[in-house]
């Protein structure tokens, strides 16, 4: 039985209450539909006996559940920091953080093990014990969920989505997407458009867990804005930047706006869309999401 932040009955109560405190820390797989959701999802409440609870999206996908098209698990805020009870849990948390930020299509367990200074066998053992999936399963879930967000919210061609999400080739991306989601990437893009997930202009969305001091964050950034680089005002921050992704340098502008509670809208210049995979973890850290 995989560990979750709550016992199953308490997790079901959190689902009934749409408790946002567990958003990003708890996922529910519904056996009658094969779909997994966030606890804040507003679809019809499933029956208790049809629910299976997980701590991460990777665990749900390892059990062959597909992400919900309504609540979109890829938008969930990241889990709160792990408590450092012992060295193994600390290493497993560091490994997950490295994989969250990884934009190398050739990344491997051996690369990660060398980064942490442990053997790949030990890494696999502690990671499976802590997260319930292997490191590569965890990484693939992150890549697929990023690809899902880009397919739904951006106009990037499918091949560029594959590379932006960290896949080495379009063939590998298509195979992984069909295997996990039983859906072609182009079909998901059409479904997203029909569901109204995409706005009039391509933009990504990031979620944060309430409470979040939007006014305080903007008040902190405003006096530190660099003239000609950053501008803060009207609930938004605009800035220029350059970064490397998949061996290439990308430069352009971005705008983050705090509109709907619990959500940050991210607009990018066309030159930055291919680097979204490297940019999103930086934005989460920058805004403390």
Coordinates of C-alpha atoms in Angstrom, one line a residue:
X1 CA 0.0 0.0 0.0
X2 CA 1.5 3.4 -1.1
X3 CA 1.8 6.0 1.6
X4 CA -0.3 9.1 1.4
X5 CA -0.5 12.3 3.6
X6 CA -3.8 10.9 5.1
X7 CA -5.4 7.6 5.9
X8 CA -7.9 6.6 3.1
X9 CA -11.0 7.6 5.0
X10 CA -9.5 11.0 5.9
X11 CA -8.3 11.4 2.3
X12 CA -11.9 10.8 1.1
X13 CA -13.1 13.4 3.5
X14 CA -10.6 15.9 2.1
X15 CA -11.9 15.0 -1.4
X16 CA -15.5 15.6 -0.3
X17 CA -14.5 19.0 1.1
X18 CA -12.4 19.9 -1.9
X19 CA -9.7 20.8 0.7
X20 CA -7.1 23.0 -1.1
X21 CA -4.6 22.3 1.7
X22 CA -3.9 18.9 0.1
X23 CA -3.7 20.1 -3.5
X24 CA -0.5 18.8 -4.9
X25 CA 0.0 16.5 -2.0
X26 CA -2.9 14.1 -2.6
X27 CA -4.4 12.6 -5.8
X28 CA -7.4 10.3 -6.2
X29 CA -7.6 7.6 -8.8
X30 CA -11.2 6.5 -9.7
X31 CA -11.3 2.8 -10.7
X32 CA -14.6 3.1 -12.5
X33 CA -13.3 5.7 -14.9
X34 CA -9.5 5.1 -15.0
X35 CA -9.0 8.9 -14.3
X36 CA -7.0 10.5 -11.4
X37 CA -7.8 14.0 -10.0
X38 CA -6.7 16.6 -7.6
X39 CA -8.7 16.9 -4.3
X40 CA -10.0 20.3 -5.5
X41 CA -11.6 18.8 -8.6
X42 CA -15.3 19.8 -9.1
X43 CA -16.5 16.8 -11.0
X44 CA -19.1 14.5 -9.4
X45 CA -17.8 12.9 -6.2
X46 CA -16.9 9.3 -6.8
X47 CA -18.0 6.5 -4.5
X48 CA -15.6 5.7 -1.7
X49 CA -15.1 2.1 -2.9
X50 CA -13.9 3.3 -6.3
X51 CA -11.2 5.6 -4.9
X52 CA -7.5 4.9 -4.6
X53 CA -5.3 7.6 -3.1
X54 CA -1.7 8.6 -4.0
X55 CA 0.9 11.1 -2.8
X56 CA 2.1 11.9 -6.3
X57 CA 0.9 12.0 -9.9
X58 CA 3.7 9.6 -10.8
X59 CA 2.2 7.0 -8.4
X60 CA -1.3 7.4 -10.0
X61 CA 0.1 7.0 -13.5
X62 CA 2.2 4.0 -12.5
X63 CA -1.1 2.4 -11.7
X64 CA -2.4 3.2 -15.2
X65 CA -4.7 6.1 -14.2
X66 CA -5.0 9.0 -16.7
X67 CA -5.0 12.7 -15.7
X68 CA -8.3 14.5 -15.4
X69 CA -9.1 16.9 -18.2
X70 CA -11.1 19.1 -15.8
X71 CA -8.9 19.7 -12.8
X72 CA -5.6 19.1 -14.8
X73 CA -3.2 17.5 -12.3
X74 CA -0.2 19.1 -14.2
X75 CA -1.4 22.5 -12.8
X76 CA -1.3 21.3 -9.2
X77 CA 1.2 23.2 -6.9
X78 CA 4.3 21.2 -5.9
X79 CA 4.2 19.2 -2.7
X80 CA 5.5 20.9 0.5
X81 CA 9.1 20.2 1.5
X82 CA 9.7 16.7 2.8
X83 CA 10.7 16.4 6.5
X84 CA 14.3 15.4 6.9
X85 CA 13.8 12.5 9.2
X86 CA 16.8 10.5 8.0
X87 CA 19.5 10.5 5.3
X88 CA 17.6 8.2 2.9
X89 CA 14.5 10.4 2.9
X90 CA 16.7 13.5 2.4
X91 CA 18.5 11.8 -0.6
X92 CA 15.1 10.8 -2.1
X93 CA 13.8 14.4 -1.8
X94 CA 17.0 15.7 -3.4
X95 CA 16.6 13.2 -6.2
X96 CA 13.0 14.3 -6.8
X97 CA 14.0 17.9 -6.9
X98 CA 16.8 17.2 -9.4
X99 CA 14.3 15.3 -11.6
X100 CA 11.7 18.2 -11.3
X101 CA 14.3 20.6 -12.7
X102 CA 15.8 18.2 -15.3
X103 CA 15.7 19.3 -18.9
X104 CA 18.2 16.9 -20.3
X105 CA 16.7 14.4 -22.7
X106 CA 19.6 12.0 -22.0
X107 CA 19.2 12.1 -18.2
X108 CA 19.6 8.7 -16.6
X109 CA 19.6 7.1 -13.1
X110 CA 23.4 6.9 -13.4
X111 CA 23.6 10.6 -13.9
X112 CA 21.5 11.3 -10.9
X113 CA 23.3 8.8 -8.7
X114 CA 26.7 10.5 -9.6
X115 CA 25.1 13.9 -8.8
X116 CA 24.1 12.6 -5.3
X117 CA 27.3 10.6 -4.7
X118 CA 25.6 7.3 -4.3
X119 CA 25.2 4.1 -6.3
X120 CA 22.4 3.8 -8.8
X121 CA 21.2 0.6 -7.0
X122 CA 20.9 2.5 -3.7
X123 CA 19.2 5.4 -5.5
X124 CA 16.5 3.1 -7.0
X125 CA 15.9 1.5 -3.6
X126 CA 15.4 4.7 -1.6
X127 CA 13.5 6.4 -4.3
X128 CA 11.0 3.5 -4.7
X129 CA 10.6 3.3 -0.9
X130 CA 9.9 7.1 -0.5
X131 CA 8.0 7.9 -3.7
X132 CA 6.4 4.6 -4.7
X133 CA 7.8 4.7 -8.2
X134 CA 11.2 4.4 -9.9
X135 CA 13.2 7.6 -10.7
X136 CA 12.6 7.1 -14.4
X137 CA 8.8 6.7 -13.9
X138 CA 8.8 9.9 -11.8
X139 CA 10.7 11.8 -14.5
X140 CA 8.5 10.5 -17.3
X141 CA 5.4 11.6 -15.4
X142 CA 6.8 15.1 -15.0
X143 CA 7.6 15.2 -18.8
X144 CA 4.2 14.0 -19.8
X145 CA 2.4 16.4 -17.6
X146 CA 4.5 19.3 -18.9
X147 CA 3.7 18.1 -22.5
X148 CA 0.0 17.9 -21.6
X149 CA 0.1 21.5 -20.4
X150 CA 1.9 22.7 -23.5
X151 CA -0.5 20.9 -25.8
X152 CA -3.5 22.4 -24.0
X153 CA -2.3 25.9 -23.4
X154 CA 0.2 26.7 -26.2
X155 CA 0.3 26.7 -30.0
X156 CA 3.6 24.9 -30.2
X157 CA 3.8 22.2 -32.9
X158 CA 3.7 18.7 -31.4
X159 CA 7.4 18.1 -32.3
X160 CA 8.4 21.2 -30.4
X161 CA 6.2 20.2 -27.5
X162 CA 8.1 16.9 -27.3
X163 CA 11.5 18.6 -27.2
X164 CA 10.4 21.3 -24.8
X165 CA 9.1 18.6 -22.4
X166 CA 12.5 16.7 -22.5
X167 CA 11.8 13.9 -24.9
X168 CA 14.7 12.9 -27.2
X169 CA 12.5 12.3 -30.2
X170 CA 8.9 12.7 -31.4
X171 CA 8.6 8.9 -31.8
X172 CA 9.4 8.3 -28.1
X173 CA 7.1 11.1 -27.1
X174 CA 4.2 9.7 -29.1
X175 CA 4.8 6.2 -27.8
X176 CA 4.9 7.3 -24.2
X177 CA 1.9 9.5 -24.5
X178 CA -0.3 6.9 -26.1
X179 CA 0.9 4.2 -23.6
X180 CA 0.1 6.3 -20.6
X181 CA -2.9 8.4 -21.7
X182 CA -4.4 6.1 -24.4
X183 CA -4.7 9.2 -26.5
X184 CA -2.7 10.8 -29.4
X185 CA -1.2 14.2 -28.5
X186 CA -3.1 15.9 -31.3
X187 CA -6.4 14.4 -30.0
X188 CA -5.6 15.8 -26.5
X189 CA -5.0 19.2 -28.1
X190 CA -8.3 19.2 -29.8
X191 CA -10.1 18.0 -26.6
X192 CA -8.5 20.9 -24.7
X193 CA -9.6 23.4 -27.2
X194 CA -13.2 22.0 -27.1
X195 CA -13.2 22.1 -23.3
X196 CA -12.2 25.8 -23.4
X197 CA -8.9 25.4 -21.6
X198 CA -7.0 27.7 -24.0
X199 CA -7.6 31.4 -23.8
X200 CA -7.5 33.8 -26.8
X201 CA -3.7 34.0 -26.5
X202 CA -1.3 31.1 -25.6
X203 CA -0.5 31.2 -21.9
X204 CA 0.5 28.7 -19.3
X205 CA -0.9 28.4 -15.8
X206 CA 0.8 27.7 -12.5
X207 CA -1.0 27.0 -9.3
X208 CA -0.2 27.9 -5.7
X209 CA -1.6 26.7 -2.4
X210 CA -3.5 29.2 -0.3
X211 CA -2.8 31.3 1.6
X212 CA -0.4 33.2 -0.6
X213 CA 0.5 36.9 -0.1
X214 CA 0.2 38.3 -3.6
X215 CA 0.4 41.9 -2.4
X216 CA 3.4 41.1 -0.3
X217 CA 5.2 39.4 -3.2
X218 CA 4.6 42.3 -5.6
X219 CA 5.6 44.8 -2.9
X220 CA 8.9 42.9 -2.4
X221 CA 9.7 42.7 -6.2
X222 CA 8.7 46.3 -7.1
X223 CA 11.5 48.2 -5.4
X224 CA 14.1 45.6 -6.5
X225 CA 13.0 45.7 -10.2
X226 CA 16.0 46.5 -12.5
X227 CA 15.2 49.3 -14.9
X228 CA 15.0 48.2 -18.5
X229 CA 14.7 44.5 -17.4
X230 CA 11.8 44.2 -15.0
X231 CA 8.5 46.1 -14.5
X232 CA 6.1 45.5 -11.6
X233 CA 2.5 46.8 -11.5
X234 CA -1.2 46.1 -11.8
X235 CA -0.9 42.6 -10.3
X236 CA 1.7 41.5 -12.8
X237 CA 5.5 41.3 -13.3
X238 CA 7.1 41.6 -16.8
X239 CA 10.8 40.9 -17.4
X240 CA 13.3 40.0 -20.0
X241 CA 15.6 37.0 -19.6
X242 CA 17.9 34.5 -21.3
X243 CA 18.4 30.8 -20.4
X244 CA 19.8 27.6 -21.9
X245 CA 17.6 24.6 -22.7
X246 CA 18.5 21.4 -24.5
X247 CA 21.9 22.9 -25.4
X248 CA 20.5 26.1 -27.0
X249 CA 20.3 29.7 -25.7
X250 CA 16.8 31.3 -25.6
X251 CA 16.1 35.0 -24.9
X252 CA 12.9 36.9 -24.7
X253 CA 10.3 38.3 -22.3
X254 CA 7.8 36.8 -19.9
X255 CA 4.8 38.2 -18.0
X256 CA 3.3 36.6 -14.9
X257 CA 0.0 37.9 -13.7
X258 CA -2.0 37.2 -10.5
X259 CA -5.7 37.1 -11.5
X260 CA -7.8 34.1 -10.5
X261 CA -7.1 33.1 -6.9
X262 CA -4.8 30.2 -6.6
X263 CA -3.5 30.6 -10.1
X264 CA -0.6 32.5 -11.9
X265 CA -0.9 33.2 -15.6
X266 CA 2.4 33.0 -17.6
X267 CA 2.7 34.7 -21.0
X268 CA 5.9 34.1 -23.0
X269 CA 7.5 35.6 -26.1
X270 CA 7.6 33.2 -29.0
X271 CA 11.3 32.7 -28.5
X272 CA 10.8 31.4 -25.0
X273 CA 8.1 28.8 -25.6
X274 CA 10.6 26.1 -26.7
X275 CA 12.4 26.5 -23.3
X276 CA 9.3 26.2 -21.2
X277 CA 10.6 23.0 -19.7
X278 CA 13.6 24.8 -18.1
X279 CA 11.7 28.0 -17.4
X280 CA 8.8 26.7 -15.3
X281 CA 10.8 25.3 -12.4
X282 CA 12.7 28.7 -12.3
X283 CA 9.4 30.5 -12.1
X284 CA 8.1 28.3 -9.3
X285 CA 11.2 29.1 -7.2
X286 CA 11.2 32.8 -8.1
X287 CA 7.6 33.2 -7.0
X288 CA 7.8 30.7 -4.2
X289 CA 5.0 28.5 -5.5

